[in-house]
Coordinates of C-alpha atoms and ligand atoms in Angstrom, one line a residue:
X1 CA 48.9 -24.9 -1.3
X2 CA 51.7 -23.8 1.0
X3 CA 52.0 -24.2 4.7
X4 CA 51.3 -20.8 5.8
X5 CA 50.1 -18.1 3.6
X6 CA 49.9 -14.4 3.7
X7 CA 49.7 -15.1 7.4
X8 CA 53.1 -16.4 7.4
X9 CA 54.1 -13.2 5.7
X10 CA 52.0 -10.9 8.2
X11 CA 53.6 -8.8 11.2
X12 CA 51.9 -11.5 13.1
X13 CA 49.9 -9.0 15.4
X14 CA 46.9 -10.3 17.1
X15 CA 44.0 -8.0 18.4
X16 CA 43.3 -9.5 21.7
X17 CA 41.9 -8.0 24.8
X18 CA 39.4 -8.2 27.6
X19 CA 42.3 -8.8 30.6
X20 CA 44.6 -11.2 28.8
X21 CA 47.5 -12.4 30.9
X22 CA 49.8 -10.3 29.3
X23 CA 47.5 -7.1 29.6
X24 CA 47.6 -7.2 33.4
X25 CA 51.0 -8.2 33.5
X26 CA 51.9 -4.6 31.6
X27 CA 49.7 -3.4 34.6
X28 CA 46.6 -2.6 32.4
X29 CA 43.0 -3.3 33.2
X30 CA 40.8 -3.7 30.1
X31 CA 36.8 -5.4 29.8
X32 CA 35.5 -7.2 26.7
X33 CA 32.9 -4.2 27.1
X34 CA 35.5 -1.5 26.3
X35 CA 36.8 -3.6 23.7
X36 CA 33.6 -4.0 22.1
X37 CA 32.9 -0.5 22.4
X38 CA 36.2 0.2 20.9
X39 CA 35.8 -2.5 18.0
X40 CA 32.3 -1.6 16.8
X41 CA 33.2 1.7 16.2
X42 CA 36.8 1.2 14.7
X43 CA 35.8 -1.4 12.1
X44 CA 33.7 1.1 10.7
X45 CA 29.9 0.9 9.4
X46 CA 28.5 -2.3 8.5
X47 CA 31.0 -4.3 11.1
X48 CA 29.0 -7.6 12.1
X49 CA 28.5 -7.2 15.8
X50 CA 27.4 -10.5 16.7
X51 CA 30.5 -11.8 15.5
X52 CA 32.4 -8.7 16.9
X53 CA 30.8 -9.4 20.5
X54 CA 31.7 -13.3 20.2
X55 CA 35.4 -11.9 19.7
X56 CA 35.4 -9.6 22.4
X57 CA 34.2 -11.9 24.7
X58 CA 36.1 -14.9 23.8
X59 CA 39.1 -12.7 23.5
X60 CA 40.9 -13.8 27.1
X61 CA 39.8 -17.5 26.4
X62 CA 41.0 -17.1 22.7
X63 CA 44.6 -15.9 23.9
X64 CA 44.6 -18.7 26.3
X65 CA 44.2 -21.2 23.6
X66 CA 46.9 -19.8 21.4
X67 CA 49.2 -19.9 24.4
X68 CA 48.1 -23.7 24.8
X69 CA 48.9 -24.2 21.4
X70 CA 52.8 -22.9 22.2
X71 CA 52.5 -19.2 21.1
X72 CA 55.0 -17.1 23.2
X73 CA 54.0 -13.7 23.6
X74 CA 56.5 -11.9 26.3
X75 CA 54.6 -9.8 29.3
X76 CA 56.6 -6.5 28.4
X77 CA 55.2 -3.1 26.8
X78 CA 56.3 -1.3 23.4
X79 CA 55.9 2.2 24.1
X80 CA 57.7 3.6 20.7
X81 CA 55.7 4.6 17.5
X82 CA 56.9 1.9 15.3
X83 CA 54.5 0.0 13.2
X84 CA 56.7 -3.3 13.7
X85 CA 58.5 -2.9 17.0
X86 CA 62.3 -4.0 16.4
X87 CA 62.2 -5.2 19.8
X88 CA 60.4 -8.7 21.4
X89 CA 57.9 -6.7 23.1
X90 CA 54.8 -8.6 23.5
X91 CA 52.2 -5.7 24.0
X92 CA 51.5 -2.5 21.6
X93 CA 48.8 0.2 21.1
X94 CA 46.8 -0.1 18.0
X95 CA 45.0 3.1 17.8
X96 CA 43.0 2.6 21.4
X97 CA 44.3 5.5 22.7
X98 CA 44.2 8.0 19.9
X99 CA 41.0 10.4 19.3
X100 CA 38.2 9.5 19.1
X101 CA 38.3 6.3 20.5
X102 CA 40.0 7.4 23.8
X103 CA 37.0 9.2 23.9
X104 CA 34.8 6.4 23.2
X105 CA 35.8 3.5 25.2
X106 CA 38.5 3.1 27.9
X107 CA 41.5 2.3 26.1
X108 CA 44.0 -0.6 26.5
X109 CA 46.4 -1.7 24.3
X110 CA 45.3 -5.0 22.7
X111 CA 48.0 -5.4 19.9
X112 CA 49.7 -9.3 21.3
X113 CA 52.7 -10.1 19.2
X114 CA 55.6 -12.5 19.0
X115 CA 58.9 -12.5 20.6
X116 CA 60.7 -11.5 17.5
X117 CA 62.1 -8.1 16.2
X118 CA 59.6 -6.6 13.3
X119 CA 57.3 -9.4 11.5
X120 CA 56.3 -12.1 13.7
X121 CA 54.1 -14.1 11.2
X122 CA 56.2 -16.5 10.4
X123 CA 56.6 -17.6 13.9
X124 CA 53.4 -17.6 14.6
X125 CA 52.5 -19.9 11.8
X126 CA 55.3 -22.3 12.3
X127 CA 54.1 -22.5 16.1
X128 CA 50.3 -23.1 14.6
X129 CA 51.2 -25.2 12.1
X130 CA 53.7 -27.4 14.3
X131 CA 50.7 -27.6 16.7
X132 CA 47.8 -28.4 13.9
X133 CA 50.5 -31.2 12.5
X134 CA 50.0 -33.5 15.7
X135 CA 49.8 -37.3 15.0
X136 CA 46.2 -38.3 13.2
X137 CA 46.2 -35.1 11.3
X138 CA 47.4 -35.4 7.6
X139 CA 48.8 -32.4 6.2
X140 CA 48.7 -32.2 2.5
X141 CA 51.1 -29.5 0.9
X142 CA 51.5 -28.0 -2.8
X143 CA 47.9 -29.3 -3.6
X144 CA 45.6 -27.0 -5.0
X145 CA 42.1 -27.3 -4.4
X146 CA 39.9 -26.6 -7.7
X147 CA 36.4 -27.7 -7.1
X148 CA 34.1 -28.8 -4.3
X149 CA 32.7 -32.4 -4.6
X150 CA 28.8 -32.0 -4.3
X151 CA 26.4 -35.0 -3.5
X152 CA 23.0 -34.7 -2.9
X153 CA 23.3 -31.1 -2.1
X154 CA 25.9 -31.5 0.3
X155 CA 29.7 -30.9 0.3
X156 CA 31.7 -34.0 0.6
X157 CA 35.0 -33.1 -0.5
X158 CA 37.3 -31.5 -3.1
X159 CA 39.0 -31.8 -6.0
X160 CA 42.9 -31.3 -6.4
X161 CA 45.8 -31.1 -8.5
X162 CA 49.3 -32.0 -7.3
X163 CA 52.3 -31.8 -9.5
X164 CA 49.9 -32.1 -12.9
X165 CA 48.0 -35.1 -11.4
X166 CA 44.2 -35.2 -10.5
X167 CA 43.4 -36.1 -7.1
X168 CA 40.2 -35.7 -4.7
X169 CA 40.0 -35.9 -1.3
X170 CA 36.7 -36.6 0.7
X171 CA 35.7 -35.4 4.0
X172 CA 32.4 -35.1 6.1
X173 CA 32.8 -31.2 5.6
X174 CA 34.7 -28.9 4.0
X175 CA 36.2 -25.4 5.6
X176 CA 37.6 -23.2 3.2
X177 CA 40.7 -21.1 4.4
X178 CA 42.1 -20.1 1.0
X179 CA 42.7 -16.3 1.8
X180 CA 41.2 -13.1 0.1
X181 CA 41.1 -12.3 -3.4
X182 CA 43.1 -9.1 -3.8
X183 CA 45.4 -10.9 -6.3
X184 CA 42.7 -11.3 -8.7
X185 CA 42.2 -8.3 -10.7
X186 CA 38.5 -9.4 -12.2
X187 CA 37.3 -9.9 -8.4
X188 CA 38.6 -6.6 -7.5
X189 CA 36.8 -4.8 -10.4
X190 CA 33.8 -6.7 -9.6
X191 CA 33.8 -6.1 -5.5
X192 CA 36.6 -3.6 -4.5
X193 CA 37.3 -1.6 -7.6
X194 CA 39.0 1.0 -5.5
X195 CA 41.6 -1.3 -4.6
X196 CA 42.7 -1.3 -8.4
X197 CA 46.3 -0.1 -9.2
X198 CA 47.0 0.2 -5.6
X199 CA 49.8 -2.1 -3.7
X200 CA 48.7 -5.6 -2.6
X201 CA 49.1 -6.9 1.2
X202 CA 49.4 -10.5 0.1
X203 CA 51.9 -13.3 -0.4
X204 CA 51.1 -12.8 -3.9
X205 CA 48.4 -16.0 -3.8
X206 CA 45.4 -14.2 -2.5
X207 CA 43.5 -15.3 -5.8
X208 CA 40.1 -16.0 -4.4
X209 CA 39.6 -19.3 -5.1
X210 CA 38.1 -20.9 -2.6
X211 CA 35.4 -18.1 -2.8
X212 CA 35.1 -18.8 -6.7
X213 CA 35.1 -22.7 -5.8
X214 CA 32.4 -22.1 -3.5
X215 CA 30.3 -20.0 -6.0
X216 CA 31.1 -22.8 -8.8
X217 CA 29.5 -25.8 -7.2
X218 CA 26.5 -27.0 -8.8
X219 CA 23.4 -26.2 -6.7
X220 CA 20.5 -24.5 -6.5
X221 CA 21.4 -21.6 -4.4
X222 CA 24.5 -20.3 -5.2
X223 CA 26.8 -18.9 -1.8
X224 CA 26.2 -15.4 -1.0
X225 CA 29.6 -13.3 -1.4
X226 CA 29.3 -10.5 1.4
X227 CA 29.6 -7.4 -0.3
X228 CA 27.7 -5.3 2.5
X229 CA 30.1 -2.6 1.7
X230 CA 31.1 -3.7 -1.6
X231 CA 33.7 -6.4 -0.6
X232 CA 36.0 -3.4 -0.3
X233 CA 37.0 -3.3 3.5
X234 CA 40.4 -3.0 2.2
X235 CA 43.2 -2.3 4.8
X236 CA 46.8 -1.9 5.3
X237 CA 46.6 1.7 4.2
X238 CA 50.1 3.9 3.5
X239 CA 48.5 6.8 2.5
X240 CA 49.4 9.2 5.2
X241 CA 48.1 12.6 4.7
X242 CA 47.3 15.7 2.1
X243 CA 49.9 18.1 0.7
X244 CA 49.3 21.5 2.7
X245 CA 48.4 20.2 5.7
X246 CA 50.1 19.0 8.5
X247 CA 52.1 16.5 10.4
X248 CA 52.1 12.6 11.6
X249 CA 48.8 11.8 13.1
X250 CA 48.4 8.9 15.3
X251 CA 48.6 5.3 13.6
X252 CA 44.9 5.5 13.6
X253 CA 44.1 8.9 12.5
X254 CA 46.3 7.7 9.4
X255 CA 44.2 4.8 8.5
X256 CA 41.1 7.4 8.7
X257 CA 42.7 9.5 6.2
X258 CA 44.1 7.2 4.0
X259 CA 40.4 6.0 3.4
X260 CA 39.6 9.5 3.0
X261 CA 42.5 10.5 0.4
X262 CA 42.4 6.8 -1.6
X263 CA 39.2 7.6 -3.8
X264 CA 41.2 10.6 -4.8
X265 CA 43.5 8.4 -6.8
X266 CA 47.2 8.8 -7.0
X267 CA 48.1 12.1 -6.2
X268 CA 50.7 11.8 -3.9
X269 CA 50.3 12.7 -0.1
X270 CA 53.5 13.6 2.0
X271 CA 53.8 13.3 5.5
X272 CA 56.0 15.6 7.0
X273 CA 59.3 15.7 9.8
X274 CA 60.5 18.5 11.3
X275 CA 64.5 18.8 11.4
X276 CA 65.2 16.5 8.2
X277 CA 68.7 16.4 9.4
X278 CA 67.2 13.7 12.3
X279 CA 64.9 12.3 9.7
X280 CA 67.4 11.5 7.2
X281 CA 69.2 9.5 9.6
X282 CA 66.8 7.5 11.3
X283 CA 65.5 5.5 8.3
X284 CA 63.3 3.3 10.0
X285 CA 60.5 1.5 9.5
X286 CA 58.9 3.7 11.3
X287 CA 58.6 5.9 8.1
X288 CA 57.1 3.3 6.0
X289 CA 60.8 1.8 5.0
X290 CA 61.9 5.0 3.2
X291 CA 64.0 8.2 3.8
X292 CA 62.6 11.8 2.8
X293 CA 62.6 12.8 -0.4
X294 CA 62.2 16.1 0.1
X295 CA 64.4 18.6 2.7
X296 CA 64.1 22.3 3.0
X297 CA 65.2 25.1 5.4
X298 CA 61.9 26.4 5.4
X299 CA 58.0 25.7 4.3
X300 CA 58.3 28.2 1.8
X301 CA 60.8 25.9 0.3
X302 CA 59.7 23.1 0.8
X303 CA 56.2 24.1 -0.6
X304 CA 57.8 25.1 -3.7
X305 CA 59.3 21.6 -3.8
X306 CA 56.0 19.9 -3.7
X307 CA 54.4 22.1 -5.6
X308 CA 51.7 23.2 -3.4
X309 CA 50.5 26.9 -2.1
X310 CA 53.4 28.2 -0.3
X311 CA 51.6 30.6 2.0
X312 CA 49.0 28.2 3.1
X313 CA 51.3 25.8 3.6
X314 CA 53.5 28.2 5.6
X315 CA 50.5 29.1 7.7
X316 CA 49.4 25.7 8.8
X317 CA 52.8 24.9 9.9
X318 CA 53.1 28.4 11.9
X319 CA 49.9 27.3 13.5
X320 CA 50.8 23.8 14.4
X321 CA 54.1 24.9 15.9
X322 CA 52.4 27.9 18.0
X323 CA 49.9 25.0 19.3
X324 CA 52.6 22.3 19.6
X325 CA 54.8 24.6 21.7
X326 CA 51.5 24.8 24.2
X327 CA 51.2 20.5 24.1
X328 CA 47.9 21.4 22.1
X329 CA 46.8 20.0 18.6
X330 CA 43.6 21.4 18.1
X331 CA 43.9 20.7 14.0
X332 CA 44.6 16.9 14.4
X333 CA 44.7 16.2 18.0
X334 CA 47.9 14.2 17.9
X335 CA 48.9 12.6 21.0
X336 CA 50.6 15.8 23.6
X337 CA 53.5 12.8 23.9
X338 CA 54.3 13.5 20.3
X339 CA 53.9 17.0 19.5
X340 CA 56.9 18.8 19.0
X341 CA 57.3 22.2 16.7
X342 CA 58.6 21.5 12.8
X343 CA 61.8 23.2 13.4
X344 CA 65.3 23.2 12.1
X345 CA 64.2 22.2 8.9
X346 CA 61.5 20.2 7.3
X347 CA 61.5 16.9 5.5
X348 CA 59.2 15.1 3.5
X349 CA 58.4 11.8 2.7
X350 CA 56.9 10.3 -0.5
X351 CA 54.9 7.6 0.4
X352 CA 54.8 5.7 -2.9
X353 CA 58.4 5.0 -2.7
X354 CA 57.3 2.9 0.7
X355 CA 56.1 -0.5 1.3
X356 CA 54.4 -2.7 -1.5
X357 CA 55.5 -0.8 -4.3
X358 CA 53.9 -2.2 -7.5
X359 CA 57.3 -3.8 -8.7
X360 CA 60.8 -2.8 -8.2
X361 CA 61.3 -0.3 -10.5
X362 CA 57.8 1.4 -10.4
X363 CA 56.6 3.6 -7.1
X364 CA 53.4 2.4 -5.6
X365 CA 50.5 4.3 -5.3
X366 CA 51.2 5.3 -1.4
X367 CA 48.4 2.9 -0.7
X368 CA 48.2 -0.9 -0.5
X369 CA 45.4 -3.1 0.8
X370 CA 43.7 -6.6 0.9
X371 CA 40.5 -7.8 1.1
X372 CA 38.1 -8.2 4.0
X373 CA 34.9 -9.6 2.7
X374 CA 34.1 -13.2 1.2
X375 CA 31.8 -15.7 1.3
X376 CA 28.6 -15.0 4.2
X377 CA 29.2 -17.0 6.8
X378 CA 27.8 -17.3 10.0
X379 CA 29.8 -16.9 13.6
X380 CA 29.8 -20.5 13.1
X381 CA 31.6 -20.5 10.0
X382 CA 28.7 -22.0 7.7
X383 CA 28.9 -20.6 4.7
X384 CA 25.0 -18.9 3.7
X385 CA 23.7 -19.2 0.2
X386 CA 22.4 -15.7 -1.5
X387 CA 18.7 -16.7 0.1
X388 CA 20.3 -16.9 3.8
X389 CA 20.5 -21.0 4.1
X390 CA 23.2 -22.7 5.4
X391 CA 25.1 -24.7 2.5
X392 CA 25.4 -28.4 4.1
X393 CA 29.0 -29.5 4.6
X394 CA 30.8 -26.3 3.6
X395 CA 32.4 -23.7 6.2
X396 CA 34.8 -21.2 5.8
X397 CA 37.1 -18.8 7.9
X398 CA 39.7 -16.2 7.8
X399 CA 39.6 -14.0 4.5
X400 CA 37.9 -16.6 2.3
X401 CA 34.8 -15.6 4.6
X402 CA 33.1 -12.6 5.3
X403 CA 34.5 -11.9 9.0
X404 CA 33.7 -9.1 11.8
X405 CA 34.9 -6.0 9.9
X406 CA 32.7 -2.9 8.4
X407 CA 34.5 -0.5 6.4
X408 CA 37.3 -0.2 8.7
X409 CA 40.4 -2.2 9.7
X410 CA 42.4 -2.6 12.7
X411 CA 45.7 -4.3 12.9
X412 CA 45.7 -7.8 14.2
X413 CA 41.7 -8.4 13.6
X414 CA 42.4 -10.5 10.3
X415 CA 44.6 -12.8 12.5
X416 CA 43.1 -12.3 15.0
X417 CA 39.6 -13.2 13.5
X418 CA 40.6 -15.6 11.3
X419 CA 41.7 -17.9 14.1
X420 CA 39.1 -16.9 16.3
X421 CA 36.1 -17.8 13.7
X422 CA 38.6 -20.6 12.3
X423 CA 38.2 -22.4 15.5
X424 CA 34.7 -22.1 15.5
X425 CA 34.1 -23.2 12.0
X426 CA 36.1 -26.2 12.9
X427 CA 34.5 -27.3 15.5
X428 CA 31.2 -26.8 14.2
X429 CA 32.4 -28.7 11.3
X430 CA 33.8 -31.7 13.5
X431 CA 30.6 -32.0 15.6
X432 CA 28.5 -32.0 12.3
Ligands
LIG501 C1 52.9 -7.5 5.1 C2 51.6 -8.1 5.6 C3 51.6 -7.9 7.3 C4 50.4 -8.1 7.6 N1 50.5 -8.1 9.4 C5 49.0 -8.2 9.8 C6 49.4 -8.3 11.4 O1 50.2 -8.1 11.8 N2 48.0 -8.5 11.7 C7 47.1 -9.3 11.3 O2 45.7 -9.2 11.7 N3 47.0 -8.9 9.8 C8 47.9 -8.7 9.1 N4 48.0 -8.9 7.8 C9 46.5 -9.4 6.8 C10 46.8 -11.1 7.3 O3 48.0 -11.7 7.2 C11 45.7 -11.8 6.3 O4 44.5 -11.2 6.4 C12 45.7 -13.2 6.8 O5 47.0 -13.8 7.0 C13 44.7 -13.8 5.8 O6 44.9 -15.2 6.5 P1 43.9 -16.6 5.7 O7 44.4 -17.6 6.7 O8 42.6 -16.1 5.3 O9 44.9 -16.7 4.5 P2 46.3 -17.1 4.0 O10 47.0 -16.7 5.4 O11 46.6 -16.4 3.0 O12 46.3 -18.6 3.8 C14 45.6 -18.9 2.9 C15 46.1 -20.4 2.5 O13 45.4 -21.1 1.5 C16 46.5 -21.3 0.2 N5 45.6 -21.6 -0.9 C17 44.9 -20.8 -1.6 N6 44.1 -21.2 -2.5 C18 44.1 -22.3 -2.2 C19 43.7 -23.3 -3.0 N7 42.6 -23.3 -4.0 N8 43.8 -24.9 -2.6 C20 44.4 -24.9 -1.8 N9 45.0 -24.2 -0.9 C21 45.2 -22.7 -1.3 C22 47.6 -20.5 0.4 O14 48.4 -21.0 -0.5 C23 47.9 -20.1 1.7 O15 48.8 -21.0 2.3 C24 49.3 -8.8 7.2 C25 49.7 -9.1 5.6 C26 50.6 -9.0 5.1 C27 51.1 -9.6 4.2

């Protein structure tokens, strides 16, 4: 409908590797095999390994295609910890160097991003939309596709509404790229109930309309909505850790923890920061965009504020501090570069106040997600029916389709697999 969807709102990170020119320029060697070993584990159980393999082995080519479309990525490495760097650096780590993944595959940074501070999604989409709008390509905006046109069992176009008027568009085939369904409460209840009541990582228009359109088409075999893992392959999590335990784990560990904590409901989980004075003045987006809500001079005082058992909490802090002095973290395996004893006062954040609250006045739950399941597709984007047949003329890509993900997510793989498998779907549709 609009020109850029959730993609334009996004951080703009693309998960690319296997030895891209940016990785090489920053001094990292990487292989498709290492990328596959990492992703096939990190994307969790039920990942589509055929798609993961194609994605990893086609990643350098995909990077070069993006560059040929005008996408600019600076050959400089961001070594900090912010989720969205306030720099123009083009490369960053996305959990590859955190345990257990650094023990599974040789780590290499694979987060590729555009040359603007913070979110780079708008720039990415402006560039790709400008490239796609080359002569001969007609782009219809403010037009809502409402149903598929099916003739003799083949999808041959879409019906649509524009400014209150009905229109129809005929084509040899249709590629659905209408995004996910996190904004559709009924679909969440049916396929991803664990996301109900939490924040939504979307532009507000991820209403599943493309998936519903495909399901509503009049044909013998309805399409298969892939919920191998319950369509609940939710991502972009904010819940960091449980009360009574300890400090900021690496980005990826945080994701794993949030998956663990999220089913417990809305009980607050509060990340900790040593030296609350420093924490208060920092206030950057590396801390979920929020300032500490609690500050105390001792673990016991902080525990009282947080209503958690004081002695267990104080013992955990003391044990963590003892190990941190020696550059070790047997409890959480935090990278030694970031290990600091928690001294000089403690602060705690309330992640419910951070990104994606449910409204401006009501705090969120500390967790927000989007959906990664969708129409079941082949690696070439064909939508499959419930009986595994290709539906003639119907293709899908992006979050309207089931991509390569399993039950977990790595930042950059949504824009990554959307563009990668979108190209494949477009090529196959054009060839058909
Ligand atoms: C704040 C934020 C940060 C994120 N950061 C990252 C990141 O750094 N890296 C990453 O990989 N992912 C990130 N994501 C996730 C990622 O942006 C989305 O998963 C991805 O953009 C989905 O792409 P898509 O093409 O499937 O859908 P979209 O980009 O949402 O595009 C769908 C388009 O279809 C249109 N549409 C919908 N229904 C209809 C209809 N019936 N008729 C006509 N048009 C329709 C919509 O208006 C929209 O323009 C982020 C998301 C958010 C919100």
